[in-house]
Amino acid sequence: MSHTIDVAYVAELARLELSPDEKRTFQQQLETIVRYVEKIGELDLTGIEPTLHGQSLVNVFREDVVVPSLDRERFLANAPERNGSEFKLPKIVEDA
Amino acid sequence: MSKYLITIGLETHVQLKTNTKMFCGCGIAVLDREPNTNVCPVCLGYPGALPVMNREAVKLTVMSGLMLGCEINHVSTFDRKNYFYPDMSKDYQITQQAKPLCQGGGVTIQTPAGPKRVRINHIHLEEDAAKINHYARFSGVDFNRCGTPLMEIVSEPDLSSPDEAMAYLLALKQILVYAGVSDCNLEEGNLRCDVNISVRPEGQAQLGTRAEIKNMNTFKGIYAALEYEIARQLATVARGGVIVQETRRWEPDLGETQSMRSKENAHDYRYLPEPDLVPVALAPEQVAAWRAALPEMPAARRERMMAEYGIPEYDAGVLADARENADFFEAAARLCGQGKTVSNWFMTEIMRLLSETGKTITECPLTPAALAELVVLVDTRVINGPTAKELLPELFREGGMPDALVRARGLGQVSDTSALEGFVEQALAANAKSVEDFRAGKKAAAGFLVGQVMKLSKGKADPQLVGKLVAEKLAGLA
């Protein structure tokens, strides 16, 4: 049985820690779901434009006009730790 | 050692000249802005906050594409680039992967071997990330920059030396500043570059494995990083080593590139269509209208100015270099009809004043009309060259029109022969030694005597007329 999704890999990318049991369960469940979606591949879609968006709207823009920003105290109040008016983080070792 | 070919491609991130961010109405923060003052739920990535596209950012990107000869995709979409890093609090960057706004195009650069076309792969629009400040024991995040519109111009790997990379960046910068889409101010971080470099033996068709150097914001740094990285790769290959595909960081203080600790799979960004943004559909009439509003390209302007005003290639090149200088020159040249003279004034006196004051021509009160009038006053011999030269700095600093100044101060040149003859007599009598020298065959002495007459006239004499009178007088004495 070919794998349509690699749950262990996806979990790693999403920073999810899964137990071996969970990995097996999700592998099975997600494969069923992906297979279901793949049914569309059985249809002859020649000449049919792929749908770009669930809505048929295009060109939803705003004008380039400044509106007041949020008072920083309101969201800095959510910061677990602050360095003055910055969000404080553990020291970051830059990675790619 | 066999000969190696060098291949360089550039990804250039350009901050667009908008008032607001890409997807929210927060203003664009200048560098010294207090941290976290230009932010809102959208650019902070709060759940449920919805992005709405900045119309101006789309327009400026399309205009850039048109300037660079790109094809404009009539339907364009946005995607999410997923990664975990605290500079992007929603854990994805909104960018364009599948259908960017512009594709193709290129920039022509000058190389020692002649002009060379550097192709552009595509131009897409995205949002900038937050600024992370690193301290000794912790890091701090400032979201002011997060969400700023960035246009990324991706070149094909058509460059083959650091010099060519510089020529490409300078040409790109000039075109973008001309088009008014970005200030391209490097100190402000308006233009940042990622470079891809590889080497391969001559004769090998397939490109070598590339290394990427990320996020450089000075031309000097980019040049030095390219030189270092090319040498590093050539040395690695020479001792039989293998180049690994990796991301490297330029360390300006050490003068070297360093491998960045790279987690496996970190580059799998799992792009997916951004469901919160609907496609951009550009009507051909809209694109045509933007195309019609484009400024002339610098190279085309150089050619046209040479033909239209009869100025040398060198002058045209210098003047066309900055759009505001070329605009000023052309306005003045059209007013007085003397392109070459206007160019001489601009290239010498005005350029000097600009560099002394550190201003641009649009920031100083001197107008094209004033310069044109000054040229006419000299041409019609109302004032002489030295007087004009004295007036220019004043016009440059304080504005006003030269004709009014000349009248108010009685600076008009003295062209009355009888008035000047008195000065000539006086000069010759006071400088008998020079007269002797002239008679003894030292022709340069005549120039000195002309200078003395000019001095006696307080600089207002018509130098040509003085020259003639002095020559006549000396001939009469001989």
XYZ file of N, CA and C in Angstrom, chain B residues 86-275:
570
model
N 10.659 33.440 15.210
C 9.877 34.468 15.905
C 9.754 35.799 15.170
N 10.355 35.927 13.949
C 10.162 37.179 13.220
C 8.814 37.193 12.491
N 8.089 36.074 12.551
C 6.799 36.016 11.858
C 5.832 35.306 12.794
N 5.041 36.090 13.520
C 4.312 35.486 14.636
C 3.195 34.556 14.196
N 2.689 34.700 12.974
C 1.640 33.766 12.565
C 2.222 32.470 11.988
N 3.527 32.347 11.997
C 4.241 31.144 11.546
C 4.148 30.898 10.047
N 3.707 31.910 9.317
C 3.855 31.839 7.861
C 3.975 33.250 7.335
N 4.657 33.356 6.200
C 4.787 34.646 5.528
C 3.851 34.616 4.333
N 3.118 35.701 4.116
C 2.287 35.768 2.916
C 3.169 36.253 1.771
N 3.233 35.437 0.717
C 4.114 35.721 -0.404
C 3.426 35.212 -1.665
N 4.120 35.220 -2.779
C 3.548 34.697 -4.015
C 4.467 33.622 -4.551
N 3.955 32.427 -4.677
C 4.804 31.354 -5.170
C 4.322 30.843 -6.526
N 3.043 30.486 -6.622
C 2.547 29.865 -7.856
C 2.334 30.884 -8.972
N 1.706 32.006 -8.647
C 1.384 32.997 -9.677
C 1.816 34.387 -9.233
N 3.089 34.711 -9.424
C 3.574 36.039 -9.032
C 3.022 37.108 -9.984
N 3.158 38.367 -9.610
C 2.616 39.446 -10.442
C 3.344 39.577 -11.782
N 4.692 39.393 -11.756
C 5.458 39.639 -12.987
C 6.381 38.463 -13.291
N 6.555 38.176 -14.578
C 7.472 37.117 -14.993
C 8.330 37.565 -16.159
N 9.556 37.043 -16.218
C 10.444 37.363 -17.335
C 11.051 38.748 -17.184
N 11.523 39.289 -18.286
C 12.139 40.615 -18.256
C 13.628 40.526 -18.004
N 14.256 41.672 -17.806
C 15.696 41.662 -17.576
C 16.283 43.057 -17.514
N 17.581 43.084 -17.242
C 18.317 44.337 -17.114
C 19.562 44.225 -17.983
N 19.870 45.263 -18.736
C 21.095 45.236 -19.526
C 22.204 45.938 -18.755
N 23.321 45.256 -18.594
C 24.453 45.859 -17.886
C 25.621 46.025 -18.851
N 26.546 46.930 -18.490
C 27.754 47.123 -19.303
C 28.876 46.292 -18.688
N 29.546 45.493 -19.503
C 30.696 44.728 -19.037
C 31.870 45.073 -19.953
N 33.099 44.717 -19.528
C 34.250 45.000 -20.407
C 34.082 44.357 -21.786
N 33.309 43.244 -21.838
C 33.118 42.565 -23.122
C 31.931 43.126 -23.895
N 31.306 44.203 -23.379
C 30.149 44.783 -24.064
C 28.885 44.621 -23.245
N 27.749 45.063 -23.797
C 26.500 44.977 -23.033
C 26.078 43.527 -22.817
N 25.450 43.271 -21.683
C 25.022 41.905 -21.373
C 23.629 41.954 -20.761
N 22.782 41.072 -21.205
C 21.417 41.012 -20.700
C 21.360 40.056 -19.511
N 20.890 40.559 -18.372
C 20.691 39.702 -17.205
C 19.190 39.458 -17.106
N 18.781 38.205 -17.266
C 17.348 37.905 -17.282
C 16.761 37.893 -15.880
N 15.507 38.274 -15.799
C 14.783 38.187 -14.529
C 13.835 37.005 -14.644
N 13.808 36.184 -13.587
C 12.894 35.046 -13.592
C 11.475 35.511 -13.304
N 11.331 36.222 -12.183
C 10.004 36.755 -11.846
C 10.131 37.822 -10.770
N 9.062 38.559 -10.559
C 8.992 39.506 -9.444
C 7.728 39.181 -8.658
N 7.879 38.981 -7.355
C 6.669 38.757 -6.554
C 6.595 39.730 -5.394
N 5.421 39.774 -4.822
C 5.142 40.710 -3.739
C 4.960 39.900 -2.459
N 5.518 40.392 -1.360
C 5.362 39.673 -0.091
C 5.423 40.653 1.065
N 5.325 40.133 2.275
C 5.395 40.989 3.455
C 6.738 40.779 4.147
N 7.262 41.855 4.717
C 8.527 41.760 5.441
C 8.282 41.134 6.819
N 9.362 40.670 7.438
C 9.273 40.049 8.755
C 9.608 41.080 9.840
N 9.401 40.711 11.088
C 9.733 41.594 12.210
C 11.239 41.658 12.398
N 11.679 42.629 13.191
C 13.107 42.770 13.463
C 13.394 42.108 14.800
N 14.390 41.232 14.800
C 14.785 40.617 16.067
C 16.101 41.235 16.506
N 16.117 41.764 17.687
C 17.361 42.317 18.225
C 17.990 41.292 19.156
N 19.266 41.053 18.949
C 19.951 40.030 19.745
C 20.761 40.682 20.851
N 20.547 40.241 22.075
C 21.296 40.750 23.216
C 22.115 39.611 23.803
N 22.891 39.930 24.816
C 23.807 38.922 25.367
C 23.069 37.674 25.855
N 21.977 37.865 26.588
C 21.342 36.689 27.179
C 19.928 36.403 26.694
N 19.419 37.283 25.830
C 18.072 37.043 25.296
C 17.922 37.787 23.976
N 16.784 37.617 23.350
C 16.499 38.357 22.123
C 15.189 39.115 22.312
N 14.982 40.151 21.509
C 13.756 40.948 21.614
C 13.148 41.148 20.232
N 11.816 41.137 20.155
C 11.155 41.294 18.861
C 10.431 42.631 18.777
N 10.673 43.315 17.673
C 10.003 44.579 17.360
C 9.233 44.355 16.056
N 7.911 44.457 16.119
C 7.076 44.140 14.955
C 6.840 45.328 14.013
N 7.506 46.446 14.239
C 7.273 47.614 13.376
C 7.459 47.297 11.894
N 8.486 46.530 11.567
C 8.791 46.248 10.162
C 7.890 45.144 9.600
N 7.294 44.363 10.498
C 6.514 43.205 10.058
C 5.326 43.648 9.210
N 5.224 43.104 8.012
C 4.107 43.440 7.143
C 4.404 44.544 6.140
N 5.611 45.115 6.186
C 5.994 46.136 5.199
C 6.034 45.495 3.800
N 5.483 46.149 2.785
C 5.497 45.544 1.449
C 6.918 45.384 0.901
N 7.229 44.196 0.476
C 8.532 43.912 -0.132
C 8.282 43.317 -1.500
N 9.046 43.810 -2.458
C 8.986 43.225 -3.785
C 10.272 42.429 -3.948
N 10.164 41.170 -4.348
C 11.376 40.370 -4.536
C 11.607 40.146 -6.023
N 12.779 40.605 -6.475
C 13.149 40.469 -7.886
C 14.160 39.336 -7.978
N 13.776 38.268 -8.639
C 14.638 37.086 -8.710
C 15.280 37.025 -10.083
N 16.607 37.100 -10.116
C 17.296 37.052 -11.411
C 17.547 35.602 -11.808
N 17.803 35.390 -13.078
C 18.312 34.090 -13.527
C 19.798 34.058 -13.176
N 20.400 32.871 -13.103
C 21.835 32.820 -12.765
C 22.693 33.234 -13.954
N 22.577 34.499 -14.356
C 23.244 34.976 -15.568
C 24.508 35.780 -15.276
N 24.825 35.956 -14.004
C 25.964 36.811 -13.655
C 27.193 35.945 -13.429
N 28.356 36.461 -13.871
C 29.528 35.607 -13.745
C 30.706 36.254 -13.011
N 30.467 37.362 -12.316
C 31.533 37.931 -11.481
C 30.912 38.899 -10.481
N 31.642 39.201 -9.403
C 31.137 40.210 -8.460
C 30.912 41.557 -9.148
N 31.760 41.910 -10.131
C 31.580 43.173 -10.846
C 30.251 43.209 -11.595
N 29.923 42.081 -12.214
C 28.648 42.027 -12.934
C 27.476 42.122 -11.962
N 27.629 41.489 -10.796
C 26.561 41.562 -9.797
C 26.345 43.012 -9.364
N 27.444 43.752 -9.189
C 27.348 45.161 -8.805
C 26.675 45.965 -9.902
N 27.092 45.719 -11.155
C 26.524 46.462 -12.283
C 25.019 46.209 -12.354
N 24.626 44.968 -12.110
C 23.204 44.603 -12.138
C 22.437 45.333 -11.035
N 22.992 45.315 -9.824
C 22.305 45.956 -8.698
C 22.187 47.469 -8.896
N 23.266 48.066 -9.402
C 23.229 49.514 -9.627
C 22.205 49.875 -10.703
N 22.165 49.065 -11.771
C 21.205 49.330 -12.848
C 19.783 49.165 -12.317
N 19.584 48.116 -11.531
C 18.263 47.844 -10.953
C 17.826 48.999 -10.057
N 18.747 49.411 -9.202
C 18.458 50.493 -8.268
C 18.079 51.766 -9.033
N 18.858 52.066 -10.062
C 18.600 53.277 -10.828
C 17.211 53.241 -11.471
N 16.866 52.101 -12.026
C 15.568 51.972 -12.687
C 14.434 52.117 -11.666
N 14.587 51.496 -10.502
C 13.516 51.531 -9.499
C 13.357 52.925 -8.907
N 14.478 53.612 -8.709
C 14.397 54.980 -8.189
C 13.765 55.883 -9.264
N 14.161 55.677 -10.513
C 13.574 56.423 -11.628
C 12.059 56.250 -11.667
N 11.643 55.006 -11.513
C 10.210 54.712 -11.616
C 9.454 55.219 -10.398
N 10.191 55.629 -9.365
C 9.541 56.137 -8.165
C 8.888 55.041 -7.335
N 9.302 53.773 -7.520
C 8.659 52.692 -6.772
C 9.334 52.441 -5.424
N 10.596 52.871 -5.301
C 11.306 52.677 -4.038
C 12.386 53.746 -3.905
N 12.732 54.079 -2.671
C 13.859 54.988 -2.465
C 15.174 54.233 -2.590
N 15.121 52.899 -2.469
C 16.324 52.060 -2.525
C 17.413 52.596 -1.606
N 17.004 53.068 -0.445
C 17.970 53.598 0.515
C 18.581 52.432 1.297
N 19.860 52.173 1.037
C 20.481 50.987 1.625
C 20.633 51.096 3.128
N 20.931 52.308 3.612
C 21.096 52.492 5.071
C 19.802 52.164 5.803
N 18.670 52.463 5.137
C 17.375 52.207 5.772
C 16.929 50.758 5.551
N 17.757 49.987 4.859
C 17.393 48.592 4.608
C 16.346 48.444 3.521
N 16.207 49.464 2.647
C 15.211 49.413 1.567
C 15.542 48.392 0.493
N 16.809 47.963 0.468
C 17.227 47.034 -0.578
C 18.124 45.985 0.066
N 17.687 44.741 0.022
C 18.466 43.666 0.639
C 18.594 42.514 -0.356
N 19.678 41.803 -0.241
C 19.986 40.797 -1.245
C 20.309 39.435 -0.666
N 19.804 38.396 -1.331
C 20.296 37.038 -1.109
C 21.029 36.669 -2.397
N 22.208 36.075 -2.270
C 22.916 35.690 -3.497
C 23.129 34.182 -3.544
N 23.037 33.634 -4.741
C 23.313 32.211 -4.969
C 24.561 32.107 -5.829
N 25.508 31.291 -5.376
C 26.775 31.196 -6.101
C 27.144 29.739 -6.309
N 27.642 29.448 -7.498
C 28.213 28.127 -7.723
C 29.374 28.235 -8.698
N 30.218 27.229 -8.677
C 31.321 27.159 -9.641
C 31.243 25.801 -10.344
N 31.737 25.749 -11.576
C 31.794 24.479 -12.307
C 32.931 24.534 -13.312
N 33.496 23.352 -13.626
C 34.608 23.358 -14.582
C 34.113 23.803 -15.953
N 34.955 24.509 -16.661
C 34.611 24.943 -18.013
C 34.266 23.711 -18.849
N 33.232 23.812 -19.639
C 32.848 22.682 -20.476
C 31.726 21.861 -19.866
N 31.504 22.022 -18.553
C 30.410 21.295 -17.920
C 29.133 22.120 -18.069
N 28.081 21.480 -18.585
C 26.851 22.231 -18.851
C 26.067 22.462 -17.559
N 26.018 21.421 -16.733
C 25.201 21.512 -15.526
C 25.853 22.431 -14.488
N 25.033 23.292 -13.861
C 25.566 24.200 -12.854
C 26.070 23.412 -11.649
N 27.084 23.952 -10.975
C 27.603 23.327 -9.767
C 26.616 23.490 -8.611
N 26.901 22.818 -7.498
C 26.047 22.960 -6.320
C 26.203 24.373 -5.778
N 25.078 24.976 -5.421
C 25.166 26.383 -5.029
C 25.099 26.565 -3.519
N 25.714 27.643 -3.093
C 25.553 28.087 -1.710
C 24.778 29.391 -1.778
N 23.968 29.637 -0.758
C 23.189 30.868 -0.728
C 23.689 31.720 0.431
N 23.930 32.994 0.162
C 24.294 33.911 1.249
C 23.116 34.849 1.439
N 22.646 34.906 2.665
C 21.382 35.585 2.935
C 21.538 37.007 3.448
N 20.542 37.817 3.074
C 20.246 39.058 3.763
C 21.408 40.039 3.920
N 21.918 40.501 2.802
C 22.978 41.511 2.864
C 22.391 42.839 2.424
N 22.798 43.914 3.088
C 22.187 45.199 2.738
C 23.185 46.310 2.423
N 24.413 45.943 2.087
C 25.312 46.961 1.544
C 25.955 46.395 0.272
N 26.155 47.274 -0.709
C 26.781 46.828 -1.957
C 28.200 46.339 -1.685
N 28.882 47.052 -0.780
C 30.253 46.676 -0.429
C 30.268 45.266 0.163
N 29.309 45.005 1.047
C 29.213 43.688 1.683
C 28.918 42.600 0.671
N 28.009 42.886 -0.258
C 27.653 41.890 -1.266
C 28.881 41.549 -2.116
N 29.605 42.594 -2.495
C 30.797 42.398 -3.328
C 31.838 41.554 -2.594
N 32.100 41.940 -1.347
C 33.114 41.223 -0.559
C 32.688 39.778 -0.305
N 31.397 39.589 -0.025
C 30.894 38.237 0.244
C 31.025 37.358 -0.994
N 30.724 37.935 -2.167
C 30.842 37.168 -3.408
C 32.300 36.781 -3.655
N 33.195 37.740 -3.484
C 34.620 37.455 -3.704
C 35.091 36.346 -2.777
N 34.699 36.462 -1.504
C 35.126 35.463 -0.529
C 34.565 34.091 -0.881
N 33.270 34.065 -1.186
C 32.601 32.787 -1.412
C 33.120 32.097 -2.679
N 33.419 32.886 -3.714
C 33.974 32.301 -4.944
C 35.337 31.659 -4.635
N 36.164 32.408 -3.895
C 37.494 31.887 -3.537
C 37.357 30.617 -2.688
N 36.392 30.640 -1.750
C 36.195 29.470 -0.883
C 35.790 28.248 -1.706
N 34.852 28.452 -2.629
C 34.390 27.309 -3.432
C 35.499 26.795 -4.355
N 36.248 27.728 -4.967
C 37.330 27.297 -5.864
C 38.385 26.522 -5.088
N 38.695 26.995 -3.864
C 39.704 26.314 -3.049
C 39.207 24.926 -2.629
N 37.920 24.857 -2.289
C 37.342 23.563 -1.898
C 37.449 22.558 -3.038
N 37.060 23.014 -4.247
C 37.102 22.133 -5.411
C 38.544 21.753 -5.742
N 39.463 22.724 -5.614
C 40.870 22.485 -5.963
C 41.489 21.389 -5.098
N 41.070 21.308 -3.828
C 41.664 20.252 -3.009
C 40.792 19.005 -3.000
N 39.906 18.916 -3.999
C 39.120 17.699 -4.169
C 37.903 17.626 -3.281
N 37.560 18.728 -2.634
C 36.405 18.734 -1.746
C 35.101 18.876 -2.512
N 34.003 18.793 -1.777
C 32.681 18.864 -2.385
C 31.941 20.069 -1.801
N 31.291 20.831 -2.658
C 30.481 21.960 -2.199
C 29.135 21.402 -1.745
N 28.732 21.764 -0.531
C 27.417 21.302 -0.082
C 26.405 22.429 -0.269
N 25.190 22.036 -0.607
C 24.149 23.052 -0.739
C 23.745 23.514 0.655
N 23.933 24.787 0.911
C 23.660 25.289 2.255
C 23.424 26.789 2.197
N 22.958 27.300 3.324
C 22.799 28.736 3.459
C 23.940 29.239 4.306
N 24.575 30.314 3.842
C 25.695 30.872 4.572
C 25.387 32.315 4.936
N 26.113 32.792 5.920
C 25.893 34.143 6.393
C 27.178 34.924 6.219
N 27.059 36.163 5.726
C 28.244 37.007 5.576
C 28.529 37.688 6.905
N 29.759 37.525 7.393
C 30.191 38.166 8.629
C 31.134 39.304 8.258
N 30.605 40.537 8.175
C 31.447 41.646 7.687
C 32.688 41.874 8.551
N 32.563 41.660 9.864
C 33.711 41.928 10.739
C 34.841 40.925 10.519
N 34.449 39.690 10.200
C 35.465 38.660 9.972
C 35.882 38.612 8.503
N 35.068 39.197 7.645
C 35.358 39.151 6.210
C 35.225 37.757 5.637
N 34.258 36.990 6.151
C 34.071 35.642 5.616
C 32.612 35.213 5.685
N 32.284 34.182 4.899
C 30.935 33.620 4.998
C 31.013 32.411 5.927
N 29.928 32.197 6.667
C 29.894 31.060 7.586
C 28.634 30.258 7.340
N 28.771 28.961 7.523
C 27.617 28.102 7.353
C 26.609 28.397 8.459
N 25.323 28.521 8.094
C 24.325 28.726 9.131
C 23.811 27.364 9.556
N 23.648 27.220 10.865
C 23.190 25.934 11.380
C 21.840 25.642 10.738
N 21.795 24.604 9.975
C 20.595 24.375 9.201
C 19.950 23.060 9.600
N 18.722 23.152 10.068
C 18.006 21.924 10.437
C 17.555 21.222 9.171
N 17.602 19.925 9.214
C 17.125 19.159 8.086
C 15.647 19.503 7.864
N 15.223 19.578 6.643
C 13.826 19.850 6.291
C 13.392 21.288 6.561
N 14.291 22.120 7.049
C 13.892 23.484 7.377
C 13.425 24.215 6.125
N 13.840 23.745 4.956
C 13.478 24.446 3.725
C 12.202 23.940 3.095
N 11.544 22.982 3.739
C 10.260 22.543 3.219
C 9.208 23.504 3.751
N 8.885 24.520 2.930
C 8.017 25.591 3.426
C 6.527 25.269 3.301
N 6.207 24.110 2.723
C 4.797 23.712 2.585
C 3.932 24.884 2.122
N 4.277 25.413 0.969
C 3.476 26.510 0.403
C 2.041 26.053 0.224
N 1.114 26.908 0.550
C -0.286 26.614 0.251
C -0.985 27.919 -0.109
N -2.039 27.830 -0.917
C -2.719 29.065 -1.334
C -3.259 29.809 -0.112
N -3.082 31.117 -0.082
C -3.548 31.925 1.045
C -5.068 32.077 0.945
N -5.817 31.416 1.824
C -7.277 31.471 1.683
C -7.872 32.822 2.077
